[in-house]
Structures are given as C-alpha cells and as structure tokens.
Amino acid sequence: MTQQPRNGRAPSVKDVAAAAGVSLGTVSNVLNRPAVVSSTTRERVERAMADLGFVRNESARQLRAGTSRALAYVMLDGGNPFFHDVAEGIETAAEDADLSLFVCNSSGRSEREAKHLDRLLQQRVQGILITPVDPDAAHLADIAQRGVPFVMVDRFSRAGGHCSVAVDDVLGGRIAVEHLIDRGHRRVAFVGGPESIGQVRERLQGARAVWAEFGMPEEDLIHLPTEALTVNEGRSAGERLAGLPSRRRPTAAFCANDLLALGLLQHAVTAGLRVPDDLAIVGFDDIDFAAAAAVPLTSVRQPRQELGRTAARLVLDEATNPAHVHEQATFVPALVARASTGTVRR
C-alpha cells in the first residue's frame, strides 16, 4: 500500500516519484510525454498517483507553457437559450481538443464584458470567443493586440482583424417580413430593441428593405422599440399594440428574437386574441421553446450549435496554426413556418 504524505499537505511530484521508485524526470514524462515511457513504468507511476490522490498542478504548468487548457466564451445574455446553444457547440469542439470551456455572461453591459475579458486574459486562456455588446469597443481591439486568439460570435468583424461567425441578420429580417406579406398582412409591427444591438438594427434594416420593395406604405411598418430582448418586454409590447387605434393596429408582428415573440404570444392569448387570425407572430432564432409554445411559433432559424462549433474551430486554428488566415464565416438563416402565422389571409 502506497504511503500517504503526512502533515495534511497535497501529494507532490516528489511523493509520486518516491512511491513509484522512479526519478522526477520519469514522473514528468508520464505527465507530459507518456509515449516515451514504457507501459510497465507508466502504469506503476499512474498507480502511485491514484493511491496518493495526486492532482496535477495545472497553474504551474500554465505558467511554464504560457497558456491554460481552456477556451472562454463571453455571451451577451445568459437568459437567452440561444446563447446556451451556441455555448454547447463551442464546448463540443473544446472537448474534442481536450480543452475546458469557461462561460461568462456580460448581461449586455459593456463594463461587465470588459471585466470578464480582463480576468480571462489573466487566466491565459488559449482563445476567447465573444458575442459583444459593441463590436467596435476598444477592449476588444486590445485582445487582438495582445496576440490572444479571438473570434467574434453572432457578429461580423468590420475591420477583418480577427475571425467572426455570424448569420446574415439583414436577410433574416427580409425573410420574416416577406413571409408575412405573402400571408396577406398589410400592417406589420417590428418589435425589438434597443437598436444599439447590431442584430436588432440589421433585422429591422432587412424588414424595412423588403417592405419598401413590395411598395408598402412606410407608416404601415410600425417599429415598437423595447428596452431588452426578453419575454417581459414582449408582453409589454403586446399591451402597447392593444392600445393602438384599430385602424392603425397591425395584424402581424415580427419580433427581433423568440423571447420577445413568446412574450407577445402570451399577452395575446391572455387578452383573448386568436393567433394567427387576430395577430400573426414571427420570432427569430428558433430556440427549442418556439416549437413547444401554446401556439407553435414561426421563427427564423439560426444554426446555433454550428455557429459555436465553427467559432471554436477558428479560434483553435488561430492558436495552433502559424499559417492561420482570418475568416468571416456567414450562415444563411431559414424560415420555419408554424401555426403562429397560419395560412394565407383572404
């Protein structure tokens, strides 16, 4: 039976070497280059580690190597299932590379985002993935200047100084509103905000563009701004829609994300409206809750996990490939039509 170190201290590499009857160099090789150690010796060292309860000092290894065995993802909104699905895709790729994933939530606050990034740089993560509050923020440029592999997720890189992975949000806005026009709607609300969020701004841009192309009066595409992209804000938007004069009240709404759409749907059902007969609703993201809603929600689908996997692939390539070339990966959104928009209106 291997002897445990005394004085309650954690077992060290020296303790493992003594217990296995090998040199410190052999233990180091087992930890770092196991292929160069014979199977018999490696098994003896590993058995000593298990008996002693030895845990590798990753902090010390990190200092020697200059990086940790981890990636990090700073998400924009921890309350939105979309970002959890993206994180799951990143984690899958990280596990394939034998890395861990740190997940942080900026909650849409730039100062909180900057603090997370500062801590992650101190942790010497191998790469950082982020859905930023502001893609032009100075603290993002600082990451690239420090030489840390960096990928922007769900936003495009305007300068091209780093990789990015995103869906064409302008096209997504076009798809959603064209679907409502095809369903016979001539007064439509765009529900979403604040416009400081690039995704909201670009989805509204696409909605307005296709509305104009169909020759619709500008005033009949009504923008209902929200303070956040949440279920509560969707309910509040429903109250404001209900308060509009009947001659101005939209017969359909395109919401900037599914959480807003689900809140609007909840308000409509509670108010006794028939969806889609009285109000048709389209969301964006196609989170799992969309199909499971009381009235299954039509939504513009983003390939959430594929976004995450692609972003992780790019950041790992930058970390390990000297010939890495920055890539701006763009995915095409797709409409998933469900009961909340029904059939063509007569």
mmCIF file of C-alpha atoms in Angstrom:
data_model
loop_
_atom_site.group_PDB
_atom_site.id
_atom_site.type_symbol
_atom_site.label_atom_id
_atom_site.label_comp_id
_atom_site.label_asym_id
_atom_site.label_seq_id
_atom_site.Cartn_x
_atom_site.Cartn_y
_atom_site.Cartn_z
ATOM 1 C CA MET A 1 0.000 0.000 0.000
ATOM 2 C CA THR A 2 1.466 3.397 -1.007
ATOM 3 C CA GLN A 3 2.200 5.706 1.909
ATOM 4 C CA GLN A 4 0.241 8.958 2.031
ATOM 5 C CA PRO A 5 2.229 12.192 2.623
ATOM 6 C CA ARG A 6 1.970 13.497 6.148
ATOM 7 C CA ASN A 7 1.030 16.899 7.618
ATOM 8 C CA GLY A 8 -2.167 17.019 5.526
ATOM 9 C CA ARG A 9 -0.413 18.546 2.521
ATOM 10 C CA ALA A 10 -1.308 17.678 -1.052
ATOM 11 C CA PRO A 11 0.918 14.958 -2.564
ATOM 12 C CA SER A 12 3.658 16.301 -4.817
ATOM 13 C CA VAL A 13 5.600 15.017 -7.816
ATOM 14 C CA LYS A 14 8.394 14.074 -5.395
ATOM 15 C CA ASP A 15 5.957 11.932 -3.401
ATOM 16 C CA VAL A 16 4.847 10.161 -6.578
ATOM 17 C CA ALA A 17 8.457 9.518 -7.632
ATOM 18 C CA ALA A 18 9.332 8.095 -4.234
ATOM 19 C CA ALA A 19 6.237 5.904 -4.118
ATOM 20 C CA ALA A 20 6.807 4.567 -7.651
ATOM 21 C CA GLY A 21 10.559 4.193 -7.201
ATOM 22 C CA VAL A 22 11.386 6.338 -10.236
ATOM 23 C CA SER A 23 13.073 9.671 -10.915
ATOM 24 C CA LEU A 24 11.337 13.060 -11.031
ATOM 25 C CA GLY A 25 12.067 13.139 -14.750
ATOM 26 C CA THR A 26 10.146 9.916 -15.292
ATOM 27 C CA VAL A 27 7.099 11.291 -13.468
ATOM 28 C CA SER A 28 7.351 14.443 -15.575
ATOM 29 C CA ASN A 29 7.426 12.348 -18.748
ATOM 30 C CA VAL A 30 4.352 10.391 -17.650
ATOM 31 C CA LEU A 31 2.514 13.688 -17.158
ATOM 32 C CA ASN A 32 3.722 15.440 -20.301
ATOM 33 C CA ARG A 33 5.089 12.835 -22.749
ATOM 34 C CA PRO A 34 3.634 9.474 -21.779
ATOM 35 C CA ALA A 35 4.570 7.909 -25.121
ATOM 36 C CA VAL A 36 8.283 7.968 -24.224
ATOM 37 C CA VAL A 37 7.749 5.920 -21.031
ATOM 38 C CA SER A 38 7.448 2.135 -21.104
ATOM 39 C CA SER A 39 3.977 0.811 -20.349
ATOM 40 C CA THR A 40 5.179 -1.026 -17.205
ATOM 41 C CA THR A 41 6.801 2.075 -15.711
ATOM 42 C CA ARG A 42 3.898 4.305 -16.762
ATOM 43 C CA GLU A 43 1.386 2.005 -15.058
ATOM 44 C CA ARG A 44 3.488 1.977 -11.866
ATOM 45 C CA VAL A 45 3.634 5.773 -11.789
ATOM 46 C CA GLU A 46 -0.083 6.121 -12.545
ATOM 47 C CA ARG A 47 -0.898 3.623 -9.777
ATOM 48 C CA ALA A 48 1.179 5.671 -7.328
ATOM 49 C CA MET A 49 -0.677 8.829 -8.409
ATOM 50 C CA ALA A 50 -4.039 7.171 -7.845
ATOM 51 C CA ASP A 51 -3.035 5.753 -4.453
ATOM 52 C CA LEU A 52 -1.699 9.117 -3.279
ATOM 53 C CA GLY A 53 -4.622 11.089 -4.695
ATOM 54 C CA PHE A 54 -2.157 13.169 -6.710
ATOM 55 C CA VAL A 55 -3.687 16.025 -8.740
ATOM 56 C CA ARG A 56 -1.558 17.790 -11.288
ATOM 57 C CA ASN A 57 -0.756 21.451 -10.515
ATOM 58 C CA GLU A 58 -2.292 22.964 -13.619
ATOM 59 C CA SER A 59 -1.417 26.508 -12.528
ATOM 60 C CA ALA A 60 2.281 25.672 -12.512
ATOM 61 C CA ARG A 61 2.015 24.001 -15.920
ATOM 62 C CA GLN A 62 0.139 27.021 -17.223
ATOM 63 C CA LEU A 63 2.917 29.354 -16.095
ATOM 64 C CA ARG A 64 5.537 27.253 -17.859
ATOM 65 C CA ALA A 65 3.514 26.860 -21.056
ATOM 66 C CA GLY A 66 2.159 30.414 -21.159
ATOM 67 C CA THR A 67 -1.451 29.254 -21.752
ATOM 68 C CA SER A 68 -4.113 27.235 -19.970
ATOM 69 C CA ARG A 69 -6.003 24.184 -21.232
ATOM 70 C CA ALA A 70 -9.173 26.232 -21.691
ATOM 71 C CA LEU A 71 -11.159 28.373 -24.088
ATOM 72 C CA ALA A 72 -13.597 31.057 -22.947
ATOM 73 C CA TYR A 73 -16.929 32.298 -24.289
ATOM 74 C CA VAL A 74 -18.399 35.625 -23.183
ATOM 75 C CA MET A 75 -22.102 35.518 -24.075
ATOM 76 C CA LEU A 76 -24.328 38.561 -24.465
ATOM 77 C CA ASP A 77 -27.371 37.391 -22.491
ATOM 78 C CA GLY A 78 -27.344 34.420 -20.137
ATOM 79 C CA GLY A 79 -31.146 34.481 -20.002
ATOM 80 C CA ASN A 80 -31.498 33.709 -23.709
ATOM 81 C CA PRO A 81 -31.414 29.991 -24.618
ATOM 82 C CA PHE A 82 -29.902 30.902 -27.992
ATOM 83 C CA PHE A 83 -26.552 31.670 -26.384
ATOM 84 C CA HIS A 84 -26.591 28.470 -24.331
ATOM 85 C CA ASP A 85 -26.998 26.501 -27.555
ATOM 86 C CA VAL A 86 -24.052 28.394 -29.064
ATOM 87 C CA ALA A 87 -22.009 27.624 -25.939
ATOM 88 C CA GLU A 88 -22.884 23.943 -26.261
ATOM 89 C CA GLY A 89 -21.471 23.922 -29.783
ATOM 90 C CA ILE A 90 -18.272 25.596 -28.557
ATOM 91 C CA GLU A 91 -17.956 23.122 -25.697
ATOM 92 C CA THR A 92 -18.311 20.151 -28.044
ATOM 93 C CA ALA A 93 -15.377 21.401 -30.128
ATOM 94 C CA ALA A 94 -13.362 22.216 -26.993
ATOM 95 C CA GLU A 95 -13.853 18.696 -25.629
ATOM 96 C CA ASP A 96 -12.704 17.230 -28.940
ATOM 97 C CA ALA A 97 -9.489 19.238 -28.466
ATOM 98 C CA ASP A 98 -9.162 18.086 -24.817
ATOM 99 C CA LEU A 99 -9.868 21.588 -23.536
ATOM 100 C CA SER A 100 -12.274 23.002 -20.959
ATOM 101 C CA LEU A 101 -14.608 25.940 -21.578
ATOM 102 C CA PHE A 102 -15.140 28.949 -19.319
ATOM 103 C CA VAL A 103 -18.530 30.620 -19.905
ATOM 104 C CA CYS A 104 -19.136 34.230 -18.835
ATOM 105 C CA ASN A 105 -22.228 36.435 -19.200
ATOM 106 C CA SER A 106 -21.949 40.152 -19.916
ATOM 107 C CA SER A 107 -25.723 40.684 -19.464
ATOM 108 C CA GLY A 108 -25.476 43.239 -22.256
ATOM 109 C CA ARG A 109 -23.282 45.538 -20.124
ATOM 110 C CA SER A 110 -20.056 46.779 -21.672
ATOM 111 C CA GLU A 111 -18.264 47.374 -18.362
ATOM 112 C CA ARG A 112 -19.057 43.847 -17.188
ATOM 113 C CA GLU A 113 -17.839 42.455 -20.501
ATOM 114 C CA ALA A 114 -14.525 44.322 -20.121
ATOM 115 C CA LYS A 115 -14.013 42.934 -16.595
ATOM 116 C CA HIS A 116 -14.640 39.379 -17.781
ATOM 117 C CA LEU A 117 -12.125 39.821 -20.581
ATOM 118 C CA ASP A 118 -9.503 41.195 -18.199
ATOM 119 C CA ARG A 119 -9.885 38.175 -15.894
ATOM 120 C CA LEU A 120 -9.746 35.752 -18.813
ATOM 121 C CA LEU A 121 -6.535 37.320 -20.075
ATOM 122 C CA GLN A 122 -5.079 36.883 -16.601
ATOM 123 C CA GLN A 123 -6.100 33.211 -16.748
ATOM 124 C CA ARG A 124 -4.145 32.896 -20.028
ATOM 125 C CA VAL A 125 -6.901 31.056 -21.851
ATOM 126 C CA GLN A 126 -5.920 29.638 -25.232
ATOM 127 C CA GLY A 127 -8.583 31.625 -27.042
ATOM 128 C CA ILE A 128 -11.562 33.906 -26.440
ATOM 129 C CA LEU A 129 -14.918 33.789 -28.190
ATOM 130 C CA ILE A 130 -17.355 36.614 -27.594
ATOM 131 C CA THR A 131 -20.771 37.921 -28.599
ATOM 132 C CA PRO A 132 -20.004 41.568 -27.855
ATOM 133 C CA VAL A 133 -22.178 44.398 -26.622
ATOM 134 C CA ASP A 134 -20.366 46.700 -29.067
ATOM 135 C CA PRO A 135 -18.224 45.080 -31.779
ATOM 136 C CA ASP A 136 -16.169 48.285 -32.032
ATOM 137 C CA ALA A 137 -15.334 48.533 -28.312
ATOM 138 C CA ALA A 138 -11.718 49.415 -27.518
ATOM 139 C CA HIS A 139 -11.282 46.491 -25.126
ATOM 140 C CA LEU A 140 -11.933 44.076 -27.997
ATOM 141 C CA ALA A 141 -9.128 45.584 -30.049
ATOM 142 C CA ASP A 142 -6.871 45.143 -27.012
ATOM 143 C CA ILE A 143 -7.363 41.344 -27.127
ATOM 144 C CA ALA A 144 -6.028 41.122 -30.669
ATOM 145 C CA GLN A 145 -3.143 43.462 -29.858
ATOM 146 C CA ARG A 146 -2.071 41.120 -27.064
ATOM 147 C CA GLY A 147 -1.877 38.257 -29.536
ATOM 148 C CA VAL A 148 -4.659 36.215 -27.930
ATOM 149 C CA PRO A 149 -6.691 34.181 -30.468
ATOM 150 C CA PHE A 150 -10.092 35.826 -30.688
ATOM 151 C CA VAL A 151 -13.351 35.123 -32.555
ATOM 152 C CA MET A 152 -16.470 37.280 -32.637
ATOM 153 C CA VAL A 153 -19.646 35.169 -32.463
ATOM 154 C CA ASP A 154 -23.018 36.245 -33.906
ATOM 155 C CA ARG A 155 -21.455 39.483 -35.151
ATOM 156 C CA PHE A 156 -19.378 40.337 -38.229
ATOM 157 C CA SER A 157 -15.862 41.701 -37.982
ATOM 158 C CA ARG A 158 -15.911 45.035 -39.795
ATOM 159 C CA ALA A 159 -12.163 45.598 -39.714
ATOM 160 C CA GLY A 160 -11.256 41.995 -40.531
ATOM 161 C CA GLY A 161 -8.525 41.916 -37.887
ATOM 162 C CA HIS A 162 -9.919 38.730 -36.374
ATOM 163 C CA CYS A 163 -12.280 35.872 -37.220
ATOM 164 C CA SER A 164 -16.034 36.156 -36.948
ATOM 165 C CA VAL A 165 -19.009 33.810 -37.238
ATOM 166 C CA ALA A 166 -22.499 35.162 -37.849
ATOM 167 C CA VAL A 167 -25.832 34.732 -39.571
ATOM 168 C CA ASP A 168 -26.960 37.234 -42.208
ATOM 169 C CA ASP A 169 -29.385 39.189 -39.994
ATOM 170 C CA VAL A 170 -30.455 41.562 -42.781
ATOM 171 C CA LEU A 171 -31.543 38.565 -44.849
ATOM 172 C CA GLY A 172 -33.290 37.132 -41.783
ATOM 173 C CA GLY A 173 -35.348 40.311 -41.436
ATOM 174 C CA ARG A 174 -36.257 40.176 -45.108
ATOM 175 C CA ILE A 175 -37.335 36.527 -44.884
ATOM 176 C CA ALA A 176 -39.583 37.157 -41.881
ATOM 177 C CA VAL A 177 -41.433 40.153 -43.288
ATOM 178 C CA GLU A 178 -41.752 38.726 -46.795
ATOM 179 C CA HIS A 179 -43.432 35.694 -45.202
ATOM 180 C CA LEU A 180 -45.967 37.981 -43.509
ATOM 181 C CA ILE A 181 -46.596 39.898 -46.748
ATOM 182 C CA ASP A 182 -47.149 36.582 -48.530
ATOM 183 C CA ARG A 183 -49.691 35.736 -45.829
ATOM 184 C CA GLY A 184 -51.654 38.862 -46.790
ATOM 185 C CA HIS A 185 -50.640 41.235 -43.986
ATOM 186 C CA ARG A 186 -50.513 44.928 -44.855
ATOM 187 C CA ARG A 187 -49.842 46.413 -41.402
ATOM 188 C CA VAL A 188 -46.932 44.833 -39.552
ATOM 189 C CA ALA A 189 -45.101 45.706 -36.333
ATOM 190 C CA PHE A 190 -41.390 45.208 -35.800
ATOM 191 C CA VAL A 191 -40.876 44.525 -32.081
ATOM 192 C CA GLY A 192 -37.331 44.860 -30.817
ATOM 193 C CA GLY A 193 -34.620 46.964 -29.276
ATOM 194 C CA PRO A 194 -32.507 48.653 -28.312
ATOM 195 C CA GLU A 195 -31.087 49.476 -31.733
ATOM 196 C CA SER A 196 -27.617 49.687 -30.158
ATOM 197 C CA ILE A 197 -27.647 45.879 -30.515
ATOM 198 C CA GLY A 198 -26.397 45.172 -34.016
ATOM 199 C CA GLN A 199 -28.600 42.131 -34.548
ATOM 200 C CA VAL A 200 -31.729 44.186 -33.833
ATOM 201 C CA ARG A 201 -30.606 47.005 -36.091
ATOM 202 C CA GLU A 202 -29.836 44.704 -39.023
ATOM 203 C CA ARG A 203 -33.048 42.661 -38.699
ATOM 204 C CA LEU A 204 -35.027 45.905 -38.772
ATOM 205 C CA GLN A 205 -32.987 47.031 -41.784
ATOM 206 C CA GLY A 206 -33.939 43.859 -43.667
ATOM 207 C CA ALA A 207 -37.598 44.237 -42.691
ATOM 208 C CA ARG A 208 -37.730 47.822 -43.944
ATOM 209 C CA ALA A 209 -35.943 46.963 -47.192
ATOM 210 C CA VAL A 210 -38.344 44.214 -48.252
ATOM 211 C CA TRP A 211 -41.350 46.292 -47.111
ATOM 212 C CA ALA A 212 -40.274 49.089 -49.434
ATOM 213 C CA GLU A 213 -39.558 46.682 -52.303
ATOM 214 C CA PHE A 214 -43.152 45.449 -52.135
ATOM 215 C CA GLY A 215 -44.357 49.066 -52.371
ATOM 216 C CA MET A 216 -45.912 49.124 -48.905
ATOM 217 C CA PRO A 217 -46.531 52.487 -47.201
ATOM 218 C CA GLU A 218 -43.645 53.227 -44.827
ATOM 219 C CA GLU A 219 -46.004 54.139 -41.978
ATOM 220 C CA ASP A 220 -47.634 50.691 -42.083
ATOM 221 C CA LEU A 221 -44.433 49.035 -40.849
ATOM 222 C CA ILE A 222 -44.587 50.149 -37.229
ATOM 223 C CA HIS A 223 -41.479 49.968 -35.050
ATOM 224 C CA LEU A 224 -42.198 49.148 -31.399
ATOM 225 C CA PRO A 225 -38.811 49.513 -29.644
ATOM 226 C CA THR A 226 -38.086 47.526 -26.494
ATOM 227 C CA GLU A 227 -35.548 48.073 -23.726
ATOM 228 C CA ALA A 228 -34.347 44.460 -23.891
ATOM 229 C CA LEU A 229 -34.880 41.198 -25.768
ATOM 230 C CA THR A 230 -36.908 39.442 -23.061
ATOM 231 C CA VAL A 231 -40.260 37.762 -22.515
ATOM 232 C CA ASN A 232 -41.373 40.608 -20.221
ATOM 233 C CA GLU A 233 -40.597 43.176 -22.897
ATOM 234 C CA GLY A 234 -42.624 41.091 -25.352
ATOM 235 C CA ARG A 235 -45.633 41.220 -23.018
ATOM 236 C CA SER A 236 -45.203 44.983 -22.677
ATOM 237 C CA ALA A 237 -45.126 45.322 -26.465
ATOM 238 C CA GLY A 238 -48.398 43.400 -26.592
ATOM 239 C CA GLU A 239 -50.000 45.957 -24.280
ATOM 240 C CA ARG A 240 -48.797 48.792 -26.498
ATOM 241 C CA LEU A 241 -50.105 47.071 -29.622
ATOM 242 C CA ALA A 242 -53.500 46.615 -27.980
ATOM 243 C CA GLY A 243 -53.563 50.335 -27.168
ATOM 244 C CA LEU A 244 -53.211 51.429 -30.788
ATOM 245 C CA PRO A 245 -56.344 52.642 -32.636
ATOM 246 C CA SER A 246 -57.982 49.768 -34.507
ATOM 247 C CA ARG A 247 -57.337 51.428 -37.901
ATOM 248 C CA ARG A 248 -53.596 51.539 -37.077
ATOM 249 C CA ARG A 249 -53.297 48.237 -35.236
ATOM 250 C CA PRO A 250 -51.031 45.722 -37.020
ATOM 251 C CA THR A 251 -52.375 42.326 -37.953
ATOM 252 C CA ALA A 252 -48.897 40.767 -37.614
ATOM 253 C CA ALA A 253 -45.669 41.245 -35.709
ATOM 254 C CA PHE A 254 -42.063 40.352 -36.449
ATOM 255 C CA CYS A 255 -40.087 40.151 -33.218
ATOM 256 C CA ALA A 256 -36.311 40.570 -33.079
ATOM 257 C CA ASN A 257 -35.951 37.312 -31.156
ATOM 258 C CA ASP A 258 -38.035 34.393 -29.919
ATOM 259 C CA LEU A 259 -38.185 35.563 -26.299
ATOM 260 C CA LEU A 260 -39.948 38.755 -27.378
ATOM 261 C CA ALA A 261 -42.245 36.720 -29.631
ATOM 262 C CA LEU A 262 -43.135 34.319 -26.816
ATOM 263 C CA GLY A 263 -43.952 37.240 -24.501
ATOM 264 C CA LEU A 264 -46.115 38.823 -27.182
ATOM 265 C CA LEU A 265 -47.820 35.462 -27.759
ATOM 266 C CA GLN A 266 -48.519 35.114 -24.027
ATOM 267 C CA HIS A 267 -50.103 38.568 -23.913
ATOM 268 C CA ALA A 268 -52.206 37.853 -26.999
ATOM 269 C CA VAL A 269 -53.570 34.586 -25.616
ATOM 270 C CA THR A 270 -54.278 36.142 -22.208
ATOM 271 C CA ALA A 271 -56.097 39.050 -23.896
ATOM 272 C CA GLY A 272 -58.312 36.618 -25.790
ATOM 273 C CA LEU A 273 -56.801 37.258 -29.209
ATOM 274 C CA ARG A 274 -56.717 34.456 -31.731
ATOM 275 C CA VAL A 275 -53.244 33.705 -33.056
ATOM 276 C CA PRO A 276 -52.828 33.935 -36.011
ATOM 277 C CA ASP A 277 -56.323 35.129 -37.004
ATOM 278 C CA ASP A 278 -56.174 38.366 -34.973
ATOM 279 C CA LEU A 279 -52.400 38.632 -34.743
ATOM 280 C CA ALA A 280 -49.770 36.612 -36.582
ATOM 281 C CA ILE A 281 -46.325 36.405 -34.938
ATOM 282 C CA VAL A 282 -42.830 35.629 -36.230
ATOM 283 C CA GLY A 283 -39.790 35.269 -33.981
ATOM 284 C CA PHE A 284 -36.064 34.915 -34.618
ATOM 285 C CA ASP A 285 -33.554 32.222 -33.520
ATOM 286 C CA ASP A 286 -35.889 29.184 -33.449
ATOM 287 C CA ILE A 287 -34.987 28.192 -29.902
ATOM 288 C CA ASP A 288 -36.473 24.928 -28.634
ATOM 289 C CA PHE A 289 -39.298 26.759 -26.825
ATOM 290 C CA ALA A 290 -40.587 28.131 -30.152
ATOM 291 C CA ALA A 291 -41.987 24.812 -31.358
ATOM 292 C CA ALA A 292 -43.329 23.998 -27.870
ATOM 293 C CA ALA A 293 -45.331 27.238 -27.423
ATOM 294 C CA ALA A 294 -49.103 27.187 -26.847
ATOM 295 C CA VAL A 295 -49.365 28.233 -30.484
ATOM 296 C CA PRO A 296 -46.226 26.869 -32.173
ATOM 297 C CA LEU A 297 -44.141 29.858 -33.187
ATOM 298 C CA THR A 298 -42.978 30.640 -36.705
ATOM 299 C CA SER A 299 -39.338 31.667 -36.427
ATOM 300 C CA VAL A 300 -36.233 32.482 -38.454
ATOM 301 C CA ARG A 301 -33.792 29.702 -37.635
ATOM 302 C CA GLN A 302 -30.126 30.220 -36.857
ATOM 303 C CA PRO A 303 -27.815 27.163 -36.764
ATOM 304 C CA ARG A 304 -26.975 27.818 -33.116
ATOM 305 C CA GLN A 305 -24.669 24.921 -32.279
ATOM 306 C CA GLU A 306 -22.996 25.083 -35.684
ATOM 307 C CA LEU A 307 -22.187 28.736 -35.010
ATOM 308 C CA GLY A 308 -20.455 27.657 -31.805
ATOM 309 C CA ARG A 309 -18.581 24.738 -33.348
ATOM 310 C CA THR A 310 -17.355 26.867 -36.249
ATOM 311 C CA ALA A 311 -16.214 29.651 -33.924
ATOM 312 C CA ALA A 312 -14.294 27.170 -31.779
ATOM 313 C CA ARG A 313 -12.672 25.632 -34.860
ATOM 314 C CA LEU A 314 -11.465 29.055 -35.974
ATOM 315 C CA VAL A 315 -10.069 30.080 -32.596
ATOM 316 C CA LEU A 316 -8.252 26.750 -32.233
ATOM 317 C CA ASP A 317 -6.793 27.096 -35.712
ATOM 318 C CA GLU A 318 -5.508 30.560 -34.834
ATOM 319 C CA ALA A 319 -3.994 29.194 -31.622
ATOM 320 C CA THR A 320 -2.165 26.286 -33.268
ATOM 321 C CA ASN A 321 -1.643 27.085 -36.945
ATOM 322 C CA PRO A 322 1.161 29.538 -37.833
ATOM 323 C CA ALA A 323 -0.349 29.901 -41.319
ATOM 324 C CA HIS A 324 -3.802 30.834 -39.952
ATOM 325 C CA VAL A 325 -5.815 33.275 -42.070
ATOM 326 C CA HIS A 326 -8.705 35.187 -40.502
ATOM 327 C CA GLU A 327 -12.093 34.061 -41.797
ATOM 328 C CA GLN A 328 -15.501 35.750 -41.742
ATOM 329 C CA ALA A 329 -17.939 32.814 -41.727
ATOM 330 C CA THR A 330 -21.500 33.670 -42.725
ATOM 331 C CA PHE A 331 -24.506 31.380 -42.309
ATOM 332 C CA VAL A 332 -27.834 31.719 -44.127
ATOM 333 C CA PRO A 333 -30.984 31.883 -41.953
ATOM 334 C CA ALA A 334 -34.101 29.891 -42.822
ATOM 335 C CA LEU A 335 -37.756 30.422 -42.044
ATOM 336 C CA VAL A 336 -39.530 27.689 -40.075
ATOM 337 C CA ALA A 337 -43.275 28.252 -40.606
ATOM 338 C CA ARG A 338 -45.615 27.104 -37.843
ATOM 339 C CA ALA A 339 -49.136 27.787 -36.613
ATOM 340 C CA SER A 340 -48.474 31.346 -35.344
ATOM 341 C CA THR A 341 -48.621 32.669 -38.922
ATOM 342 C CA GLY A 342 -51.257 30.294 -40.240
ATOM 343 C CA THR A 343 -52.267 30.270 -43.883
ATOM 344 C CA VAL A 344 -52.786 32.986 -46.492
ATOM 345 C CA ARG A 345 -55.239 35.711 -45.389
ATOM 346 C CA ARG A 346 -58.166 36.464 -47.704
#
